[in-house]
Short mmCIF file of C-alpha atoms in Angstrom, two decimals:
data_model
loop_
_atom_site.label_atom_id
_atom_site.label_comp_id
_atom_site.label_asym_id
_atom_site.label_seq_id
_atom_site.Cartn_x
_atom_site.Cartn_y
_atom_site.Cartn_z
CA MET A 1 109.15 249.10 105.05
CA LEU A 2 107.84 247.79 101.73
CA LEU A 3 103.95 248.09 102.00
CA ASP A 4 103.49 244.92 99.90
CA ARG A 5 105.31 242.79 102.39
CA ASP A 6 103.28 244.16 105.42
CA THR A 7 101.02 241.17 105.63
CA ALA A 8 100.29 242.00 109.22
CA HIS A 9 98.96 245.44 108.48
CA ALA A 10 101.24 246.67 111.16
CA PHE A 11 102.79 249.82 109.48
CA MET A 12 101.32 253.15 108.52
CA PRO A 13 101.20 253.50 104.76
CA TYR A 14 103.96 256.16 104.53
CA PRO A 15 106.21 256.38 101.53
CA ALA A 16 109.52 254.82 102.54
CA VAL A 17 112.18 257.43 103.68
CA PRO A 18 115.70 256.45 104.25
CA VAL A 19 116.74 256.89 108.08
CA PRO A 20 120.46 256.83 108.52
CA HIS A 21 121.86 254.44 111.16
CA ALA A 22 125.36 253.70 112.31
CA PRO A 23 127.06 250.99 110.26
CA SER A 24 128.17 249.16 113.38
CA GLY A 25 127.27 249.06 117.04
CA PRO A 26 125.75 246.78 119.70
CA LEU A 27 122.38 246.40 117.78
CA SER A 28 124.07 246.15 114.37
CA GLY A 29 122.11 243.64 112.23
CA LEU A 30 118.81 244.19 113.89
CA THR A 31 115.76 245.86 112.41
CA PHE A 32 113.18 247.86 114.27
CA ALA A 33 109.96 249.76 114.04
CA ALA A 34 108.67 252.81 116.04
CA LYS A 35 105.11 253.31 117.16
CA ASP A 36 103.64 256.30 115.35
CA LEU A 37 103.82 258.51 118.41
CA PHE A 38 107.51 259.07 117.96
CA ASP A 39 108.73 261.60 115.67
CA VAL A 40 111.20 260.49 112.89
CA ALA A 41 112.81 262.97 110.57
CA GLY A 42 111.26 262.59 107.07
CA TYR A 43 108.10 261.16 108.34
CA PRO A 44 104.67 262.65 109.74
CA THR A 45 103.45 261.55 113.11
CA SER A 46 99.74 260.54 113.19
CA ALA A 47 99.32 259.36 116.75
CA GLY A 48 96.59 257.10 115.25
CA SER A 49 94.44 259.98 114.20
CA PRO A 50 93.54 261.26 110.70
CA HIS A 51 93.28 264.84 112.07
CA MET A 52 96.83 264.61 113.72
CA LEU A 53 98.26 263.13 110.49
CA ALA A 54 96.75 265.96 108.49
CA THR A 55 98.20 268.65 110.78
CA SER A 56 101.55 266.95 111.45
CA GLY A 57 103.62 268.07 108.55
CA ILE A 58 106.97 266.08 107.95
CA LYS A 59 109.13 266.11 111.00
CA THR A 60 112.61 267.51 110.93
CA ARG A 61 113.85 266.04 114.15
CA THR A 62 114.02 262.50 115.33
CA ALA A 63 113.05 261.35 118.95
CA PRO A 64 116.11 260.96 121.14
CA THR A 65 115.15 257.34 121.92
CA VAL A 66 114.67 256.40 118.25
CA GLN A 67 118.04 258.07 117.52
CA ARG A 68 119.74 256.17 120.32
CA LEU A 69 118.68 252.82 118.63
CA LEU A 70 119.88 254.10 115.25
CA ASP A 71 123.34 255.16 116.70
CA ALA A 72 123.59 251.76 118.12
CA GLY A 73 123.47 250.17 114.61
CA ALA A 74 119.74 249.26 114.34
CA ARG A 75 117.88 249.87 111.17
CA LEU A 76 114.45 251.43 111.33
CA ILE A 77 111.95 249.96 108.75
CA GLY A 78 108.94 251.98 109.43
CA LYS A 79 106.39 253.58 111.83
CA THR A 80 103.61 251.21 113.28
CA ILE A 81 99.88 251.76 113.62
CA THR A 82 98.79 252.88 117.09
CA ASP A 83 95.39 252.92 118.70
CA GLU A 84 93.86 256.48 118.15
CA LEU A 85 95.51 259.04 120.33
CA ALA A 86 97.02 255.96 122.21
CA PHE A 87 93.72 255.90 124.25
CA SER A 88 92.64 252.34 123.89
CA MET A 89 93.92 248.67 124.55
CA SER A 90 92.14 246.68 121.87
CA GLY A 91 94.41 247.38 118.92
CA LYS A 92 91.50 248.14 116.73
CA ASN A 93 91.86 251.63 115.06
CA ALA A 94 88.71 252.81 113.37
CA HIS A 95 90.71 254.75 110.73
CA PHE A 96 93.77 252.77 109.99
CA GLY A 97 92.60 249.21 110.71
CA THR A 98 93.64 246.48 113.06
CA PRO A 99 97.06 244.85 112.93
CA VAL A 100 97.24 241.13 112.81
CA ASN A 101 98.14 239.19 115.99
CA GLY A 102 101.21 237.05 115.14
CA GLY A 103 100.54 234.82 118.14
CA ALA A 104 96.77 234.41 117.53
CA PRO A 105 95.45 235.73 114.32
CA ASP A 106 91.81 235.38 115.26
CA ARG A 107 92.33 237.52 118.33
CA ILE A 108 92.92 241.18 119.03
CA PRO A 109 96.55 242.35 119.07
CA GLY A 110 96.00 244.66 122.05
CA GLY A 111 96.77 248.36 122.01
CA SER A 112 97.68 250.91 121.74
CA SER A 113 101.13 249.59 120.71
CA SER A 114 99.22 247.16 118.37
CA GLY A 115 101.29 247.70 115.26
CA SER A 116 104.52 247.42 117.04
CA ALA A 117 103.56 244.07 118.59
CA ALA A 118 102.19 242.90 115.24
CA ALA A 119 105.38 243.73 113.40
CA VAL A 120 107.46 241.78 115.89
CA SER A 121 105.18 238.84 116.48
CA ASN A 122 104.87 238.35 112.70
CA GLY A 123 108.62 238.47 112.11
CA LEU A 124 108.75 241.66 110.13
CA CYS A 125 111.27 243.14 112.40
CA ASP A 126 113.46 242.07 115.39
CA PHE A 127 112.08 244.50 117.99
CA ALA A 128 109.84 247.53 118.18
CA LEU A 129 109.25 250.64 120.29
CA GLY A 130 105.87 251.04 122.04
CA THR A 131 104.56 253.09 124.85
CA ASP A 132 102.79 252.09 127.92
CA THR A 133 100.41 254.46 129.93
CA GLY A 134 97.89 252.10 131.28
CA GLY A 135 99.16 248.81 129.81
CA SER A 136 99.94 249.51 126.21
CA VAL A 137 103.13 247.48 125.98
CA ARG A 138 102.21 244.71 128.56
CA ALA A 139 98.74 243.85 127.05
CA PRO A 140 100.04 243.37 123.52
CA ALA A 141 103.08 241.43 124.77
CA ASN A 142 100.66 239.13 126.57
CA HIS A 143 98.34 238.87 123.60
CA CYS A 144 101.01 238.28 120.86
CA GLY A 145 103.43 236.05 122.77
CA LEU A 146 106.17 238.62 123.22
CA PHE A 147 108.71 239.98 125.66
CA GLY A 148 107.68 243.41 126.68
CA ILE A 149 108.63 245.97 129.34
CA ARG A 150 107.07 248.88 131.03
CA PRO A 151 110.06 250.63 132.52
CA THR A 152 110.42 252.70 135.63
CA HIS A 153 108.64 255.82 134.99
CA GLY A 154 111.02 258.28 133.36
CA ARG A 155 113.73 255.73 132.67
CA ILE A 156 113.69 255.95 128.85
CA SER A 157 113.16 259.39 127.23
CA LEU A 158 109.70 260.29 125.62
CA GLU A 159 111.01 263.54 124.08
CA LEU A 160 109.40 264.27 120.73
CA CYS A 161 106.74 261.54 121.51
CA HIS A 162 102.96 262.47 121.55
CA ASP A 163 101.84 262.34 125.08
CA LEU A 164 98.67 260.72 126.48
CA ALA A 165 99.05 261.23 130.33
CA PRO A 166 102.55 262.46 131.14
CA SER A 167 102.75 261.42 134.79
CA LEU A 168 101.94 257.86 133.69
CA ASP A 169 103.49 257.57 130.12
CA THR A 170 106.48 255.33 129.55
CA CYS A 171 108.59 253.99 126.55
CA GLY A 172 108.87 250.24 126.23
CA TYR A 173 109.74 247.60 123.63
CA PHE A 174 109.00 244.22 122.28
CA THR A 175 111.13 241.34 121.24
CA ARG A 176 110.29 237.59 120.11
CA ASP A 177 113.26 236.13 122.05
CA ASP A 178 115.07 236.66 125.37
CA ALA A 179 118.42 237.34 123.85
CA THR A 180 117.24 240.22 121.86
CA PHE A 181 115.16 241.42 124.89
CA VAL A 182 118.59 241.71 126.75
CA ARG A 183 120.44 243.14 123.85
CA VAL A 184 118.11 246.01 123.21
CA GLY A 185 117.67 246.68 127.13
CA GLU A 186 121.47 247.19 127.38
CA VAL A 187 121.11 250.13 124.95
CA LEU A 188 117.74 251.68 125.99
CA LEU A 189 118.07 250.95 129.66
CA GLY A 190 121.71 250.88 130.35
CA LYS A 191 123.08 249.82 133.72
CA ASP A 192 120.69 249.86 136.71
CA HIS A 193 121.41 252.47 139.37
CA GLN A 194 119.65 250.10 141.82
CA PRO A 195 120.31 246.59 140.54
CA LEU A 196 118.65 243.67 142.13
CA PRO A 197 120.91 241.28 144.13
CA SER A 198 121.78 237.99 142.36
CA SER A 199 119.30 236.17 144.58
CA PRO A 200 116.47 238.60 145.21
CA ARG A 201 113.58 238.10 147.62
CA VAL A 202 110.85 236.51 145.62
CA LEU A 203 107.12 237.51 146.25
CA LEU A 204 103.81 236.25 144.65
CA ALA A 205 100.85 238.54 144.22
CA ARG A 206 98.36 236.25 145.79
CA ASP A 207 95.45 238.72 145.37
CA ALA A 208 96.27 239.48 141.71
CA PHE A 209 96.12 235.74 140.98
CA ALA A 210 92.86 235.45 142.86
CA LEU A 211 91.22 237.76 140.29
CA LEU A 212 91.87 235.22 137.48
CA HIS A 213 89.41 232.51 136.29
CA LYS A 214 90.34 228.98 137.33
CA ASP A 215 91.14 228.21 133.84
CA VAL A 216 93.70 230.99 133.52
CA ARG A 217 95.40 230.03 136.75
CA GLU A 218 95.65 226.52 135.67
CA ALA A 219 97.29 227.65 132.31
CA LEU A 220 99.79 229.74 134.29
CA ALA A 221 100.64 227.11 136.72
CA PRO A 222 103.49 225.43 134.77
CA ALA A 223 104.96 228.94 134.02
CA LEU A 224 104.84 229.71 137.78
CA LEU A 225 106.67 226.62 138.48
CA ARG A 226 109.39 227.52 135.90
CA ALA A 227 109.71 230.93 137.58
CA GLU A 228 109.95 229.48 140.87
CA ALA A 229 112.68 227.08 139.69
CA ALA A 230 114.62 229.90 138.42
CA LEU A 231 114.10 232.40 141.24
CA GLY A 232 113.37 230.30 144.30
CA GLU A 233 110.09 229.73 146.14
CA PRO A 234 108.06 232.87 146.58
CA GLU A 235 106.31 234.35 149.68
CA GLU A 236 102.70 235.03 149.01
CA VAL A 237 101.62 238.69 149.69
CA ASP A 238 98.55 240.83 149.03
CA VAL A 239 99.55 243.70 146.90
CA ALA A 240 96.38 245.85 146.77
CA VAL A 241 95.28 246.13 150.37
CA GLU A 242 93.46 249.31 149.41
CA GLY A 243 91.29 247.11 147.12
CA PHE A 244 91.71 246.79 143.26
CA THR A 245 88.69 248.94 142.67
CA ALA A 246 90.24 252.02 144.54
CA LEU A 247 93.46 251.67 142.63
CA TYR A 248 91.54 251.24 139.29
CA TRP A 249 89.54 254.35 139.68
CA ALA A 250 92.70 256.31 140.95
CA MET A 251 94.52 255.45 137.77
CA ARG A 252 91.41 256.23 135.50
CA TYR A 253 90.89 259.57 137.05
CA ILE A 254 94.50 260.64 136.71
CA GLN A 255 94.88 259.30 133.24
CA SER A 256 91.67 260.75 132.12
CA ARG A 257 92.30 264.27 133.52
CA GLU A 258 95.89 264.34 131.89
CA ALA A 259 94.56 262.92 128.45
CA TRP A 260 91.93 265.75 128.46
CA ILE A 261 94.64 268.27 129.24
CA VAL A 262 96.82 266.95 126.28
CA ASP A 263 94.23 266.28 123.61
CA GLY A 264 91.05 268.11 124.86
CA PRO A 265 91.73 271.58 123.36
CA MET A 266 92.24 269.86 119.98
CA ILE A 267 89.03 267.74 120.30
CA GLU A 268 86.92 270.75 121.32
CA ARG A 269 88.25 273.13 118.52
CA TYR A 270 88.25 270.73 115.54
CA SER A 271 85.80 267.98 116.67
CA PRO A 272 87.68 265.25 114.85
CA PRO A 273 85.84 261.93 114.33
CA LEU A 274 86.82 259.69 117.13
CA GLY A 275 86.42 255.94 116.90
CA PRO A 276 84.21 253.75 119.24
CA GLY A 277 85.45 253.52 122.69
CA VAL A 278 87.91 256.49 122.16
CA ALA A 279 85.16 258.91 121.89
CA ASP A 280 83.67 257.49 125.03
CA ARG A 281 86.86 257.64 127.04
CA PHE A 282 87.44 261.38 126.07
CA GLU A 283 83.72 262.12 127.05
CA PHE A 284 84.47 260.57 130.52
CA SER A 285 87.83 262.45 130.59
CA LYS A 286 86.15 265.80 130.11
CA ALA A 287 83.73 265.14 132.98
CA VAL A 288 86.27 264.15 135.61
CA THR A 289 86.15 266.58 138.51
CA ASP A 290 89.00 268.38 140.38
CA ALA A 291 87.84 266.65 143.58
CA GLN A 292 88.04 263.00 141.95
CA VAL A 293 91.67 263.91 140.68
CA ALA A 294 92.64 265.16 144.12
CA GLU A 295 91.49 262.10 145.80
CA ALA A 296 93.18 259.85 143.08
CA LYS A 297 96.47 261.60 143.83
CA VAL A 298 96.25 260.79 147.51
CA ILE A 299 95.52 257.18 146.88
CA ARG A 300 98.44 257.09 144.23
CA ALA A 301 100.82 258.55 146.79
CA ALA A 302 99.82 256.16 149.59
CA PHE A 303 100.15 253.23 147.30
CA ARG A 304 103.40 254.19 145.96
CA GLU A 305 104.84 254.60 149.28
CA ARG A 306 103.44 251.35 150.60
CA PHE A 307 104.19 249.23 147.38
CA GLY A 308 107.66 250.63 147.22
CA ALA A 309 108.33 249.52 150.84
CA LEU A 310 106.92 245.96 150.07
CA LEU A 311 109.49 245.57 147.32
CA GLY A 312 112.24 247.39 149.11
CA ASN A 313 115.37 247.42 147.03
CA ASP A 314 115.77 243.68 146.84
CA ALA A 315 112.54 241.96 145.85
CA VAL A 316 110.93 240.72 142.68
CA LEU A 317 107.09 240.19 142.41
CA ILE A 318 105.47 237.47 140.38
CA LEU A 319 102.13 238.49 138.95
CA PRO A 320 99.87 237.75 136.02
CA THR A 321 100.32 240.21 133.03
CA MET A 322 96.57 240.21 132.00
CA PRO A 323 93.38 238.52 133.19
CA ASP A 324 93.37 236.17 130.20
CA ILE A 325 94.38 235.59 126.51
CA ALA A 326 93.37 238.11 123.97
CA PRO A 327 89.67 238.37 123.16
CA LEU A 328 88.48 237.28 119.90
CA LEU A 329 88.31 239.95 117.11
CA SER A 330 84.60 239.13 116.70
CA GLU A 331 83.80 240.30 120.28
CA SER A 332 81.50 243.35 120.71
CA ASP A 333 82.97 246.77 121.71
CA GLU A 334 81.04 246.29 124.97
CA ALA A 335 82.79 243.08 125.68
CA LEU A 336 86.25 244.47 124.80
CA ASN A 337 85.52 247.47 127.04
CA ASP A 338 84.70 245.06 129.89
CA TYR A 339 87.79 243.15 129.31
CA ARG A 340 89.82 246.28 129.39
CA ASN A 341 88.39 247.43 132.66
CA ASN A 342 89.15 244.14 134.14
CA ALA A 343 92.73 244.20 132.92
CA LEU A 344 93.29 247.76 134.41
CA ASN A 345 92.85 246.09 137.83
CA LEU A 346 96.26 244.25 137.20
CA LEU A 347 97.84 246.74 135.00
CA CYS A 348 97.46 249.71 137.43
CA LEU A 349 100.01 248.42 139.92
CA SER A 350 102.88 249.40 137.81
CA VAL A 351 101.18 252.49 136.56
CA LEU A 352 100.49 253.92 139.96
CA SER A 353 103.79 252.90 141.56
CA GLY A 354 105.97 253.93 138.73
CA LEU A 355 107.86 250.70 139.21
CA PRO A 356 109.17 248.58 136.27
CA GLN A 357 107.27 245.38 134.94
CA VAL A 358 108.30 242.81 132.44
CA SER A 359 106.01 240.34 130.67
CA ILE A 360 107.48 237.03 129.58
CA PRO A 361 105.68 234.68 127.01
CA LEU A 362 105.67 231.41 129.17
CA ALA A 363 102.13 230.11 128.82
CA SER A 364 99.17 229.52 126.54
CA ARG A 365 95.53 228.83 126.69
CA ALA A 366 93.16 227.76 123.91
CA GLY A 367 95.97 227.96 121.29
CA ALA A 368 96.80 231.60 122.42
CA PRO A 369 99.60 233.24 124.30
CA LEU A 370 99.48 234.10 127.84
CA GLY A 371 102.30 236.06 129.78
CA LEU A 372 103.65 236.04 133.23
CA SER A 373 105.04 239.22 134.74
CA LEU A 374 107.88 240.32 137.05
CA MET A 375 107.99 243.61 138.93
CA GLY A 376 110.99 245.14 140.72
CA PRO A 377 111.97 248.22 142.57
CA ALA A 378 112.51 251.58 140.77
CA GLY A 379 115.50 251.39 138.70
CA SER A 380 115.77 247.65 138.56
CA ASP A 381 114.74 247.53 134.94
CA MET A 382 117.83 245.69 133.53
CA SER A 383 117.82 243.27 136.43
CA LEU A 384 114.20 242.39 135.58
CA VAL A 385 115.11 241.91 131.88
CA THR A 386 118.00 239.63 132.86
CA LEU A 387 115.76 237.65 135.13
CA ALA A 388 113.11 237.33 132.44
CA SER A 389 115.86 235.94 130.18
CA ARG A 390 116.95 233.49 132.89
CA ILE A 391 113.41 232.10 133.35
CA ALA A 392 112.79 231.92 129.59
CA ALA A 393 116.08 229.97 129.11
CA SER A 394 115.16 227.63 131.94
CA ALA A 395 111.83 226.95 130.45
CA SER A 396 113.15 226.10 127.09
CA THR A 397 115.61 223.47 128.39
#
């Protein structure tokens, strides 16, 4: 990536290194970027942290998921900025800056895959890799007006990618259009072992929509009608019978404990300067107790079993991606943290269940993008991508 062309401040300022790719293949002619958690031979990996960058060294191996894209003919143009240690959802990195939201430049891009979403939404590449632990693909997709997927946990390899919370981490990607969304999915996801039927049962997460402000529900109403026209009339269901608060805390405790296991030893040994919010989250992580984690895992197991049974192997669930459009860049750190916590009530469903979720850029409010999501059974990822394309195509006709 030529830095003087990075008008979106999406890329890490690394010297350009040629990365070989196949001369032909299913992704030939497409360019992509990789979040700077993935190792790429010839580049360092910062994980959004100056300390990690200083100790990284130049990598000699490329993450298998990146290599799969290269082998399919796609051309890598650079590595994108991530929120620090991937432990944020705002897209603001205190050390490397804030990438520009191509869908609403006065608003945050969303993190932690902020640079990848900025690169795609500003037209700097055709698609980009991100990771989603607590919402780090779905939130930027919503905010920047992109297609995005959090796949079934374990569906796409995260080998040679810096962890945040391994039992929750997933690899996803962004595109601007539905055709590319399908094309990349065919390479990264492959065929579903458990595809959805051609006419799946359609469910609507009544209690998830009830969390939204009236203005947001009204903004999503036309998108819902388009989804229903493409999929059929949904049955309304409550998805969080345990209560969103219980699920929120279960996710936070598990994520925090695992994040401390991954990065805590480095933080305690070197005391690197951590940006606002990130420092607070690691302090919280350090204090999480064994009892809190044990209870959280019980809640996760029960929810996973019940939610999996609700979807069975033939249902698709419609739900809002985020509680609203992206907050303004001028919002305080406190306001951004409040928004993040509200968002986790919605985002935790896919995280705790391990089930796939796609966000589709179907709506807008106050001139900013707003996404609608589909979830499906474990292993139905490519079916969801195809359904997202069907809905998007029907919306544009």
